[in-house]
Short mmCIF file of C-alpha atoms in Angstrom, two decimals:
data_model
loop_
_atom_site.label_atom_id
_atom_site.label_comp_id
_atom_site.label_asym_id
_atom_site.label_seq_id
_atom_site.Cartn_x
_atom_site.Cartn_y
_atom_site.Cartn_z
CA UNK A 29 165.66 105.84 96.01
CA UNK A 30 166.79 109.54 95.66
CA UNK A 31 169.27 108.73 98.61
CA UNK A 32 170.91 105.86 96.25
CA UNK A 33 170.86 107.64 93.09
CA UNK A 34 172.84 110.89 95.02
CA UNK A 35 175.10 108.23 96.32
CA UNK A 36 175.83 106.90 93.18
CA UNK A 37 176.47 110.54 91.54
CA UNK A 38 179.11 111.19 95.02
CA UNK A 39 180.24 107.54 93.81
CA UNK A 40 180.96 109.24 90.22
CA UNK A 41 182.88 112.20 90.83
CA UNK A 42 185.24 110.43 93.35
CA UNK A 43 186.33 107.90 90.54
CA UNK A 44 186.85 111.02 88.27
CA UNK A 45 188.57 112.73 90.77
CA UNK A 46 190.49 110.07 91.80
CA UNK A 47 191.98 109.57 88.55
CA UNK A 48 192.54 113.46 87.68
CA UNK A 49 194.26 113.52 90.78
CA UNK A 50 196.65 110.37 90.01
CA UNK A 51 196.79 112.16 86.57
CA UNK A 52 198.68 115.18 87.81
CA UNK A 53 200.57 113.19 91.13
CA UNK A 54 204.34 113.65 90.16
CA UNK A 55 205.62 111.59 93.28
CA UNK A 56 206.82 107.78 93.25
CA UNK A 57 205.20 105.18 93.98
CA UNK A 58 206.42 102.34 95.50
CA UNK A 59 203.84 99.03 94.59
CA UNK A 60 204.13 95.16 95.37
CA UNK A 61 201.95 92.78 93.20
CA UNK A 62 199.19 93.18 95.62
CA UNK A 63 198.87 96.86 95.19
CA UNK A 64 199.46 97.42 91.94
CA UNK A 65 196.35 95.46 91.74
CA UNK A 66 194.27 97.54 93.83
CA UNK A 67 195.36 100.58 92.18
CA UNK A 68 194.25 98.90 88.59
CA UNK A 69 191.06 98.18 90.55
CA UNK A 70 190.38 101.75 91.19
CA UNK A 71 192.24 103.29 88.32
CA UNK A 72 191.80 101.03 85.22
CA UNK A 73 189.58 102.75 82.31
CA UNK A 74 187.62 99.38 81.76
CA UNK A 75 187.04 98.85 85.21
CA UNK A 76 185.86 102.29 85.59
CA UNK A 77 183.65 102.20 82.81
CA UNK A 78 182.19 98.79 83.93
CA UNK A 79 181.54 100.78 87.12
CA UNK A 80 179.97 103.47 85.51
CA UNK A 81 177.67 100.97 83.80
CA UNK A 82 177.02 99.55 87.12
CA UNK A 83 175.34 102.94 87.78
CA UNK A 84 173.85 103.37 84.66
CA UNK A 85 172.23 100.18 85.05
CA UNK A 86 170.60 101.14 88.57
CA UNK A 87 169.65 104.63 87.31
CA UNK A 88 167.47 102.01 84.80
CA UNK A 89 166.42 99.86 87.37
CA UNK A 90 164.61 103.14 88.85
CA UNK A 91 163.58 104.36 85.74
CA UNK A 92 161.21 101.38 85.13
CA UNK A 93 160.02 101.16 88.96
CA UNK A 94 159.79 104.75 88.45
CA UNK A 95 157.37 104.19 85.36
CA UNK A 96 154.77 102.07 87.35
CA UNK A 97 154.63 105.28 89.97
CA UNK A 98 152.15 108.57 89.67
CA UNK A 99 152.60 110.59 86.88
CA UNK A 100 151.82 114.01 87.65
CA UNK A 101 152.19 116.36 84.67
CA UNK A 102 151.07 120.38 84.13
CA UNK A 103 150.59 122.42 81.30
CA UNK A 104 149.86 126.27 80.57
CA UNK A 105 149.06 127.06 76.76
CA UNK A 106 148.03 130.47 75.28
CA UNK A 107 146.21 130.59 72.15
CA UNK A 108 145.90 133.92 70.45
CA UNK A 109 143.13 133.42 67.15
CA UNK A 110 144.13 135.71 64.37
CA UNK A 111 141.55 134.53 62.52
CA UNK A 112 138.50 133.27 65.05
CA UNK A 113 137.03 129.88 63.37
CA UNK A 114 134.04 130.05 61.41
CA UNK A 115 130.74 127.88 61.86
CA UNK A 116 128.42 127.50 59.69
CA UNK A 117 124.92 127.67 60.93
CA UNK A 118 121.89 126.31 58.50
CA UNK A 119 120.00 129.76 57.21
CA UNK A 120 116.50 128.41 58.01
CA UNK A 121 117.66 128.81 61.85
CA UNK A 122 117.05 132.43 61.46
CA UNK A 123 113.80 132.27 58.80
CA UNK A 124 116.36 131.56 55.71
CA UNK A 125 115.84 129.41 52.59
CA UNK A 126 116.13 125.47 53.69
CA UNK A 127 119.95 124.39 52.73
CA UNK A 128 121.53 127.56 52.70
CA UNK A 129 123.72 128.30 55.78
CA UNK A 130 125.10 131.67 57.99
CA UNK A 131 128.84 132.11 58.70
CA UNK A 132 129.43 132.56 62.09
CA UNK A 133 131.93 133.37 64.53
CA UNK A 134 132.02 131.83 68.33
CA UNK A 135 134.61 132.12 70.69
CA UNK A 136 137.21 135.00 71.44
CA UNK A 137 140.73 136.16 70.17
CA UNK A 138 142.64 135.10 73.80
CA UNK A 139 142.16 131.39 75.08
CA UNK A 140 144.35 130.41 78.02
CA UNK A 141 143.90 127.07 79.68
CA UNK A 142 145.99 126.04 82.44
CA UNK A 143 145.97 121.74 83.35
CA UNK A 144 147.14 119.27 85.59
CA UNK A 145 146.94 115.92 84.77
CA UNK A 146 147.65 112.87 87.14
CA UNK A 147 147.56 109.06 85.89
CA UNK A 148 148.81 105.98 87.68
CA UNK A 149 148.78 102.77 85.95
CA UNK A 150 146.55 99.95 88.41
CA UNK A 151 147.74 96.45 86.98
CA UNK A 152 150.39 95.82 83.36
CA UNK A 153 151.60 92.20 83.53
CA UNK A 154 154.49 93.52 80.96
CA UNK A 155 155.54 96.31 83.95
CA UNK A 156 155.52 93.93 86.46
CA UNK A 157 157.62 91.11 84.43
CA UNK A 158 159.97 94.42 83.53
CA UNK A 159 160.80 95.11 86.91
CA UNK A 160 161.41 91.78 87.63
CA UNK A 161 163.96 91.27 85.01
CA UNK A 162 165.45 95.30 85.55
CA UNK A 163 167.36 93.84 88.73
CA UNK A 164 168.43 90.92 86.75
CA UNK A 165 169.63 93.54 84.06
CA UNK A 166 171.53 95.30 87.18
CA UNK A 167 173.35 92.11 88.30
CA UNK A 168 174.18 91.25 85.00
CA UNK A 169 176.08 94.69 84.97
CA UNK A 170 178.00 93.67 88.36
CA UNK A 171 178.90 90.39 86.69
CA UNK A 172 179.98 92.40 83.81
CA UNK A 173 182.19 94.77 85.89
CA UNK A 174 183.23 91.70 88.04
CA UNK A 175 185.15 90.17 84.58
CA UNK A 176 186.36 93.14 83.78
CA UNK A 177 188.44 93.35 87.04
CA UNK A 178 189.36 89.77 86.80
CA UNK A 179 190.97 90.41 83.35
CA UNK A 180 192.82 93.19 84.11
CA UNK A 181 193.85 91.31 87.10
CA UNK A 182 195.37 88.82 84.81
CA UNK A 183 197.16 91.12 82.70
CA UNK A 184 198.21 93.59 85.91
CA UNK A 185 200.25 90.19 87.35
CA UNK A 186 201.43 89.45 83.94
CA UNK A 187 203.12 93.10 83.25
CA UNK A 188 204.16 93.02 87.09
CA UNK A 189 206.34 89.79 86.31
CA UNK A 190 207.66 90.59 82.90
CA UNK A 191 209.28 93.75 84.72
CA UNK A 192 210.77 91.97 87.45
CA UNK A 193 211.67 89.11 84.86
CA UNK A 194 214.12 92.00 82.73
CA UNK A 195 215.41 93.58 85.88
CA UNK A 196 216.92 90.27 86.95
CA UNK A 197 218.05 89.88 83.58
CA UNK A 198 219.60 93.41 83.47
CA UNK A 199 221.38 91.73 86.56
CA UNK A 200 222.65 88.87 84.77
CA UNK A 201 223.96 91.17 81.99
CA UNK A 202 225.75 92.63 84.36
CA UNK A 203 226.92 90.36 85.88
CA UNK A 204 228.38 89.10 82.26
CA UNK A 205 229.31 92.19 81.41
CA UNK A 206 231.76 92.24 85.24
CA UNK A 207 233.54 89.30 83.79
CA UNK A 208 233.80 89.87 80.04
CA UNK A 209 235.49 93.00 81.18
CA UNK A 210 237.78 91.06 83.83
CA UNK A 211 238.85 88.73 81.04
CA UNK A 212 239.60 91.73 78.52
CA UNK A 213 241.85 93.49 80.97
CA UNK A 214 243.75 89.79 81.57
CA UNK A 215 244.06 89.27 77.93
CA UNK A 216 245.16 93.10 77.12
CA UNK A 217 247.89 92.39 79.70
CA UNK A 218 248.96 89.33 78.48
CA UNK A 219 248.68 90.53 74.72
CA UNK A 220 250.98 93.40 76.24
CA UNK A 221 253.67 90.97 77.44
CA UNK A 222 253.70 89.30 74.47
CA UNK A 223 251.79 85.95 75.78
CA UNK A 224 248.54 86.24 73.21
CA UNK A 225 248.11 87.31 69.84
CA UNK A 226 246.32 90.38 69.07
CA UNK A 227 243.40 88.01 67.51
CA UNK A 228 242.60 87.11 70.95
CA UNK A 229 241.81 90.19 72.63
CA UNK A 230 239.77 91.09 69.33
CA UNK A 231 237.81 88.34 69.97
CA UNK A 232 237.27 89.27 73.65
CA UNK A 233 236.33 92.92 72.54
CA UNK A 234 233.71 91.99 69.94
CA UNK A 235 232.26 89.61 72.80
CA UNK A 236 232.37 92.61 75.19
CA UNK A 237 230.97 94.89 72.91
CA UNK A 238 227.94 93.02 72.11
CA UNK A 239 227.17 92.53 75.58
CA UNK A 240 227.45 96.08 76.09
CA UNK A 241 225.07 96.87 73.24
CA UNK A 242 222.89 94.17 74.71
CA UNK A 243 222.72 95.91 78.09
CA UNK A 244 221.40 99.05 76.14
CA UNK A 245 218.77 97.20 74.67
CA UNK A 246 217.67 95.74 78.42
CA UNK A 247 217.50 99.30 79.56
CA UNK A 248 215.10 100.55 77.35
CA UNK A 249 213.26 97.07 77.19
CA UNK A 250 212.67 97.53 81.21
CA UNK A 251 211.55 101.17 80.45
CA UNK A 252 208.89 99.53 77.83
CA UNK A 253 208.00 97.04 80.61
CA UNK A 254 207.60 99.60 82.97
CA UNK A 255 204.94 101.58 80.77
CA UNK A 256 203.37 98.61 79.95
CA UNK A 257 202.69 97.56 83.68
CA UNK A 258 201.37 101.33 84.20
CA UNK A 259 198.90 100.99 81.26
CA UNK A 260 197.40 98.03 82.47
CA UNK A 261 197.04 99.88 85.65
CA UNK A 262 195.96 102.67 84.37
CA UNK A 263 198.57 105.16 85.82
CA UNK A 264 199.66 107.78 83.79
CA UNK A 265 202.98 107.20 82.33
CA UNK A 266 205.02 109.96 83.29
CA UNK A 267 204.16 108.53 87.13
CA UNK A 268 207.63 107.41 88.67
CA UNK A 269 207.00 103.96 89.62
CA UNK A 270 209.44 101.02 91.30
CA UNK A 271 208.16 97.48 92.73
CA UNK A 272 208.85 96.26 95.84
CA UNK A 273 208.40 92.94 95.38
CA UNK A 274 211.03 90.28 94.17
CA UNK A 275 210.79 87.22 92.14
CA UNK A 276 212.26 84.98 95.13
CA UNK A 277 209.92 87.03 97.43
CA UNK A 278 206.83 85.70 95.48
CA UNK A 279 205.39 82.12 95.66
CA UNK A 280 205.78 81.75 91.70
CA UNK A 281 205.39 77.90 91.05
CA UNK A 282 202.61 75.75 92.17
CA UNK A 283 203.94 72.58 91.58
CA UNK A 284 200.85 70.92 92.35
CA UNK A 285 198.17 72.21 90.81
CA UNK A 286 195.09 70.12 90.57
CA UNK A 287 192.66 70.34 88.10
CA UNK A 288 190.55 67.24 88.35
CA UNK A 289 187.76 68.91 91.06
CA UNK A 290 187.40 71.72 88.55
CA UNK A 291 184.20 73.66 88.98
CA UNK A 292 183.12 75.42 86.06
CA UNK A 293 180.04 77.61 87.38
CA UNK A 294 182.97 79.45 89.12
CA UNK A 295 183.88 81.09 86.31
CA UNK A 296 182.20 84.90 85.99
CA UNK A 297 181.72 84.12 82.60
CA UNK A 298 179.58 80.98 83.38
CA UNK A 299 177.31 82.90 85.76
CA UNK A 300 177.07 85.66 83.45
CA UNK A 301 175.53 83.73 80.59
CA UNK A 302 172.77 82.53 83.38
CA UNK A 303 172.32 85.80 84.13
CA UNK A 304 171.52 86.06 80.22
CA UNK A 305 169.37 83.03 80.33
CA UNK A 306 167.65 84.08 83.49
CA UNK A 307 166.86 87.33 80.96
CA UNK A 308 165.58 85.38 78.17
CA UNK A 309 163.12 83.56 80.46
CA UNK A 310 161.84 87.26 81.32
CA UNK A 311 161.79 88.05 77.79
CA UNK A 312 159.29 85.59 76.91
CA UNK A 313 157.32 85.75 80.11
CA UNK A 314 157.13 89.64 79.03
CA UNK A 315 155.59 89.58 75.47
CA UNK A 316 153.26 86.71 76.30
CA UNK A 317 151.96 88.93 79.83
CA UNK A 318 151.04 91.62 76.73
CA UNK A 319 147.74 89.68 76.35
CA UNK A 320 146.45 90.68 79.37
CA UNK A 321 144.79 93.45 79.76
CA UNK A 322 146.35 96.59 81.15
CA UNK A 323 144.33 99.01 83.50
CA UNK A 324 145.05 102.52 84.01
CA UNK A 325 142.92 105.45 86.95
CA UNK A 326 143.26 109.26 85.62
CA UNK A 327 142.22 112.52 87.29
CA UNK A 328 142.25 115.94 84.87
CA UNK A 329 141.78 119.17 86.29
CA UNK A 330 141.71 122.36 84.24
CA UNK A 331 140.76 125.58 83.74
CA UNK A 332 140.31 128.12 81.00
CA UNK A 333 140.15 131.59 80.31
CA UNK A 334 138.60 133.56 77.53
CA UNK A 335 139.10 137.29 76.47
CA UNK A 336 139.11 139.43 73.21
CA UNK A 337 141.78 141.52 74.90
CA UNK A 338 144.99 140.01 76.56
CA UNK A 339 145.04 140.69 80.17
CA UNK A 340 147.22 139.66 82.75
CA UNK A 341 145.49 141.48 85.90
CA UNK A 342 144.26 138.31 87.41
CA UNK A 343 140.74 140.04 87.59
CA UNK A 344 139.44 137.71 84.89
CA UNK A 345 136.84 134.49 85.28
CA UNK A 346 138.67 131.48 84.98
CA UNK A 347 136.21 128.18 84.23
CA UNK A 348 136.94 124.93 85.70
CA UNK A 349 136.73 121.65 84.58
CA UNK A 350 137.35 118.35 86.71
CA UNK A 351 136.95 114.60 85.57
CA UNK A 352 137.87 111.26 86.75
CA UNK A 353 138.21 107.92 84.81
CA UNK A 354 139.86 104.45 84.52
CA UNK A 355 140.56 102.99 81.09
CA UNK A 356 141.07 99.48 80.77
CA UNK A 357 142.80 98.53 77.41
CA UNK A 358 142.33 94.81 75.97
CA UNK A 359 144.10 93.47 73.37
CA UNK A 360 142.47 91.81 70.53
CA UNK A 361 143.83 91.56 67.48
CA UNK A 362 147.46 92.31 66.64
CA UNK A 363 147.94 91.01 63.02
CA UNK A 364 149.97 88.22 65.53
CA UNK A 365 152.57 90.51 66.53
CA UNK A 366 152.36 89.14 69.82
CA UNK A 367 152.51 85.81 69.10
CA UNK A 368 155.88 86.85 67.00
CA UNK A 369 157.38 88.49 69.41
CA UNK A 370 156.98 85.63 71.86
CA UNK A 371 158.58 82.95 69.51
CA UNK A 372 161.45 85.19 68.88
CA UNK A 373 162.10 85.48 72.61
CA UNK A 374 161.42 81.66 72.53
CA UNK A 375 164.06 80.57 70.32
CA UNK A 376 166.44 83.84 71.52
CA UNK A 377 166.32 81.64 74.86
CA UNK A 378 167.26 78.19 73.03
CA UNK A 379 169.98 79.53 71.68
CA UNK A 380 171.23 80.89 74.91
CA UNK A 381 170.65 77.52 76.73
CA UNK A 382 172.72 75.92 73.76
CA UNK A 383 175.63 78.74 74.56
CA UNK A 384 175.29 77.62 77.98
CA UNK A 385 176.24 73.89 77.17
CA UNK A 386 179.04 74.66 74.82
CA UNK A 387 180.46 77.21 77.49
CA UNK A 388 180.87 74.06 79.66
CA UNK A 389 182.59 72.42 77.63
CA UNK A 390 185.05 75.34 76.20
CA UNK A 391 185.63 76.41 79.85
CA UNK A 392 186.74 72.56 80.65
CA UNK A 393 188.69 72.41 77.49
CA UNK A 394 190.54 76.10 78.79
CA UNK A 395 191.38 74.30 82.06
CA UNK A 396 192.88 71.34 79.75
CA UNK A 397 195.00 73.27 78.05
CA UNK A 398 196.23 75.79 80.23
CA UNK A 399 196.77 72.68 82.69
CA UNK A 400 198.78 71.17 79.69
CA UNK A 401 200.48 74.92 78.79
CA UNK A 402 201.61 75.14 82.47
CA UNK A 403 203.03 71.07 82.78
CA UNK A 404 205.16 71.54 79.31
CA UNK A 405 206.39 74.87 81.07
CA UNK A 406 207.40 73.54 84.25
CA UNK A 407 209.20 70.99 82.47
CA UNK A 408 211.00 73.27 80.74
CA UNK A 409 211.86 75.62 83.17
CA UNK A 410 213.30 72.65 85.24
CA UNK A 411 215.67 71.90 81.88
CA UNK A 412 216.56 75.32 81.60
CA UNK A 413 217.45 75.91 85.38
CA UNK A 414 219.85 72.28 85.14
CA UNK A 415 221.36 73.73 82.21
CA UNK A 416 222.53 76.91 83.80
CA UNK A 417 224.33 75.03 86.22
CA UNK A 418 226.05 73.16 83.78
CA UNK A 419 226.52 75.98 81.59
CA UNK A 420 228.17 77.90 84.96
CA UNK A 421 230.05 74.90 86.02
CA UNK A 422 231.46 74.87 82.17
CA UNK A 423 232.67 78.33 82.20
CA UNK A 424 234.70 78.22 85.65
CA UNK A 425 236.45 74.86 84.54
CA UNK A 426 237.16 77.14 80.93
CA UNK A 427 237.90 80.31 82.92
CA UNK A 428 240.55 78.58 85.57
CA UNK A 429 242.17 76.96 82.29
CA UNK A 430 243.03 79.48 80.37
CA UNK A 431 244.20 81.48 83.45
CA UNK A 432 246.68 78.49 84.13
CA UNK A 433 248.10 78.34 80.75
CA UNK A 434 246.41 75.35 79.42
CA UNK A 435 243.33 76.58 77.48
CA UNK A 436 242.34 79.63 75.17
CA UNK A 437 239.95 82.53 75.11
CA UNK A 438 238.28 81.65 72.73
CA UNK A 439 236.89 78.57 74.97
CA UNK A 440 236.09 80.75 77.40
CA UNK A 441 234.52 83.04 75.25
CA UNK A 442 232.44 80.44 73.66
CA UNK A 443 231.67 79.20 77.65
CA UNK A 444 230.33 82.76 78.20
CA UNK A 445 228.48 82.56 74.99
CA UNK A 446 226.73 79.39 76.08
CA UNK A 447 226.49 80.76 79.61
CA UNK A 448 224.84 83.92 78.57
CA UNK A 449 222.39 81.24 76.14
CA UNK A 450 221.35 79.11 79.36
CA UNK A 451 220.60 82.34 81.34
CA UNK A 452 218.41 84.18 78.78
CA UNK A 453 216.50 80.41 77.97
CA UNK A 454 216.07 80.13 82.09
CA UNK A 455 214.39 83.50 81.72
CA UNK A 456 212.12 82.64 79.15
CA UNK A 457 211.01 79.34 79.98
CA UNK A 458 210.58 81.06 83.44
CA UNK A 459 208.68 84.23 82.36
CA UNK A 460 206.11 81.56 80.27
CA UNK A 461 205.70 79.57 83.33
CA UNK A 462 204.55 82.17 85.17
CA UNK A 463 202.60 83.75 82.39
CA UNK A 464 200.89 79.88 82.47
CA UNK A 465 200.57 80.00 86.10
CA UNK A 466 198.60 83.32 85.81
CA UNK A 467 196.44 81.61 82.86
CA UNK A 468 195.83 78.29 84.93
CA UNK A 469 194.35 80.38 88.35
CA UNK A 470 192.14 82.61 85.59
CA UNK A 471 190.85 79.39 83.91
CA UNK A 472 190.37 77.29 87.36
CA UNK A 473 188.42 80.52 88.37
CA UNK A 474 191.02 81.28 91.65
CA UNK A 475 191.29 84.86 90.47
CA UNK A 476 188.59 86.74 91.84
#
């Protein structure tokens, strides 16, 4: 038991270490989806707390076992009377008048007793029931740290997306940005020659210009992402950090995803609320094992020295004094705080077991709705991805008009505009399907 407990300290400091370490690691790291989740697993202050209450809750689990175990216990005490207690002796003791009585003084100034004391308790229903339900306590901790990871799991994948989401945006932009800047250099050229009014290339610069500002705003919006993604992992956020993965690298959309063999005691937070009612049960089985009696086997061994003067030469007589003994305690009469105690835990249970039943059906009603949050998403994001293509297909049939003298910038302009609109709703729609997707495999229970 020593051996775990020492393991568990090592277990401890290499958590703490490992995260002073990451704390003052200037180099870059390089993550795909996969390992920025590890590195959350390791890293994450909640998961590292629900660790350390994983240990915590052992170091409890052997504090009760450790209860029902010897106790072995020493004392030394020195007692120095300045004032040696008076007795009073009846007088007629020594030939004096019937109720008077002598003053007298027994013992001396220096009393030192030295005693060890060893107990060990023989039978306690309520430490036996206590241990039991200890190592329910301890998995209830593991189930405890076990949601924790799975939620920052969730959010981990979420972050990881929304950056790769706004650097294919920032792409896009770009990509926008390439043409608007094509099409102002035609129609400064033309405007030179005399072929477009002035009107025109304004238009075409105030179009530029916003996309330019826009592209600004996507920079530091990625930057935000970025710090975002290393919170949730808990990386510091002066850490250099790029992804490796790429959104047509990952298997994003499950087009099929059924929900109809849904199994709800695969969700941690099912099995952690019969964990709880496993610790109600123990609860009551606890107070009503405190009418039994308890029985307890004691050994004392002492001694004691006395002296008027305080010496320390060892040459004194010590006297010794030894005893054996059991005590057996029996309840009786508590004033029925037993019997409160026991309907508490009673009805403490009931309402767990009622918990339990409406947890079924809220878990079944989160699969519903994230399976109906995910369908209305996929829907959309097939709208939005037809409507780039006609929004792209627009703009070239625009763009090769005006360039052939038969149509104005200000239709293409209003092309790119509607272009640029298709794009950033693709985006969107695409960025909450995924965000569904990630909801869906939490609420089915597929993230582990």
């Amino acid at each position: 038991m020593k051996q775990k407990i020492f393991l568990s300290i090592i277990l401890l400091f290499y958590i703490s270490a490992n995260i002073k370490a990451q704390k003052s690691n200037n180099e870059t790291y390089s993550f795909s989806m996969q390992q920025s989740v590890d590195f959350a697993n390791k890293n994450q202050v909640d998961i590292v707390n629900a660790q350390y209450d994983e240990v915590i809750a052992k170091a409890k689990v052997n504090e009760i076992f450790g209860s029902g175990l010897p106790q072995v216990n020493g004392s030394v005490s020195v007692d120095d009377f300045l004032q040696i207690p008076t007795q009073l002796i009846p007088g007629e003791f020594f030939g004096g008048k019937p109720g008077t009585f002598i003053p007298i003084k027994f013992g001396t100034q220096y009393n030192t007793t030295g005693d060890l004391t060893i107990s060990q308790l023989l039978f306690d229903g309520s430490y036996i029931v206590g241990l039991q339900a200890s190592r329910t306590y301890f998995e209830l901790s593991q189930k405890n740290s076990t949601r924790t990871k799975i939620e920052t799991d969730a959010l981990v994948m979420k972050a990881y997306y929304s950056v790769l989401i706004s650097e294919e945006r920032m792409t896009l932009i770009d990509a926008n940005l390439e043409r608007l800047k094509k099409l102002y250099d035609d129609t400064k050229a033309m405007n030179d020659l005399g072929l477009v009014e002035k009107i025109d290339l304004d238009r075409v610069s105030v179009a530029y210009n916003n996309i330019k500002v826009e592209k600004e705003k996507m920079v530091r919006f990625i930057a935000l992402s970025y710090n975002l993604l290393k919170f949730q992992m808990g990386m510091d956020q002066k850490t250099a950090l790029t992804l490796t993965d790429k959104l047509n690298s990952l298997e994003l959309i499950n087009w099929e995803v059924k929900t109809d063999a849904f199994d709800y005691t695969k969700r941690i937070e099912y099995s952690l609320m019969e964990t709880q009612r496993k610790l109600g049960a123990f609860d009551i089985k606890r107070n009503k094992m405190a009418y039994y009696p308890s029985l307890a086997a004691f050994a004392d061994i002492s001694e004691n020295l006395y002296e008027d003067k305080f010496d320390i030469s060892g040459s004194q007589t010590w006297y010794r004094t030894e005893l054996i003994g059991a005590k057996l305690t029996i309840p009786i009469f508590d004033g029925q705080q037993r019997h409160s105690r026991v309907v508490q835990a009673q009805f403490n249970l009931k309402k767990i077991e009622n918990q339990e039943k409406n947890l079924e059906n809220s878990l079944n009603l989160q699969v519903t709705s994230a399976k109906t949050t995910y369908d209305n998403s996929i829907a959309s994001l097939k709208v939005q991805k037809d409507n780039i293509a006609l929004a792209e297909n627009i703009y070239n049939v625009t763009k090769t008009k005006y360039e052939n003298g038969v149509g104005t910038n200000l239709a293409v302009i209003i092309a790119q505009t509607d272009l640029k609109e298709a794009q950033d709703n693709y985006y969107g729609a695409l960025y909450d399907a995924i965000v569904a997707k990630v909801d869906l495999d939490k609420a089915l229970g597929n993230i582990k």
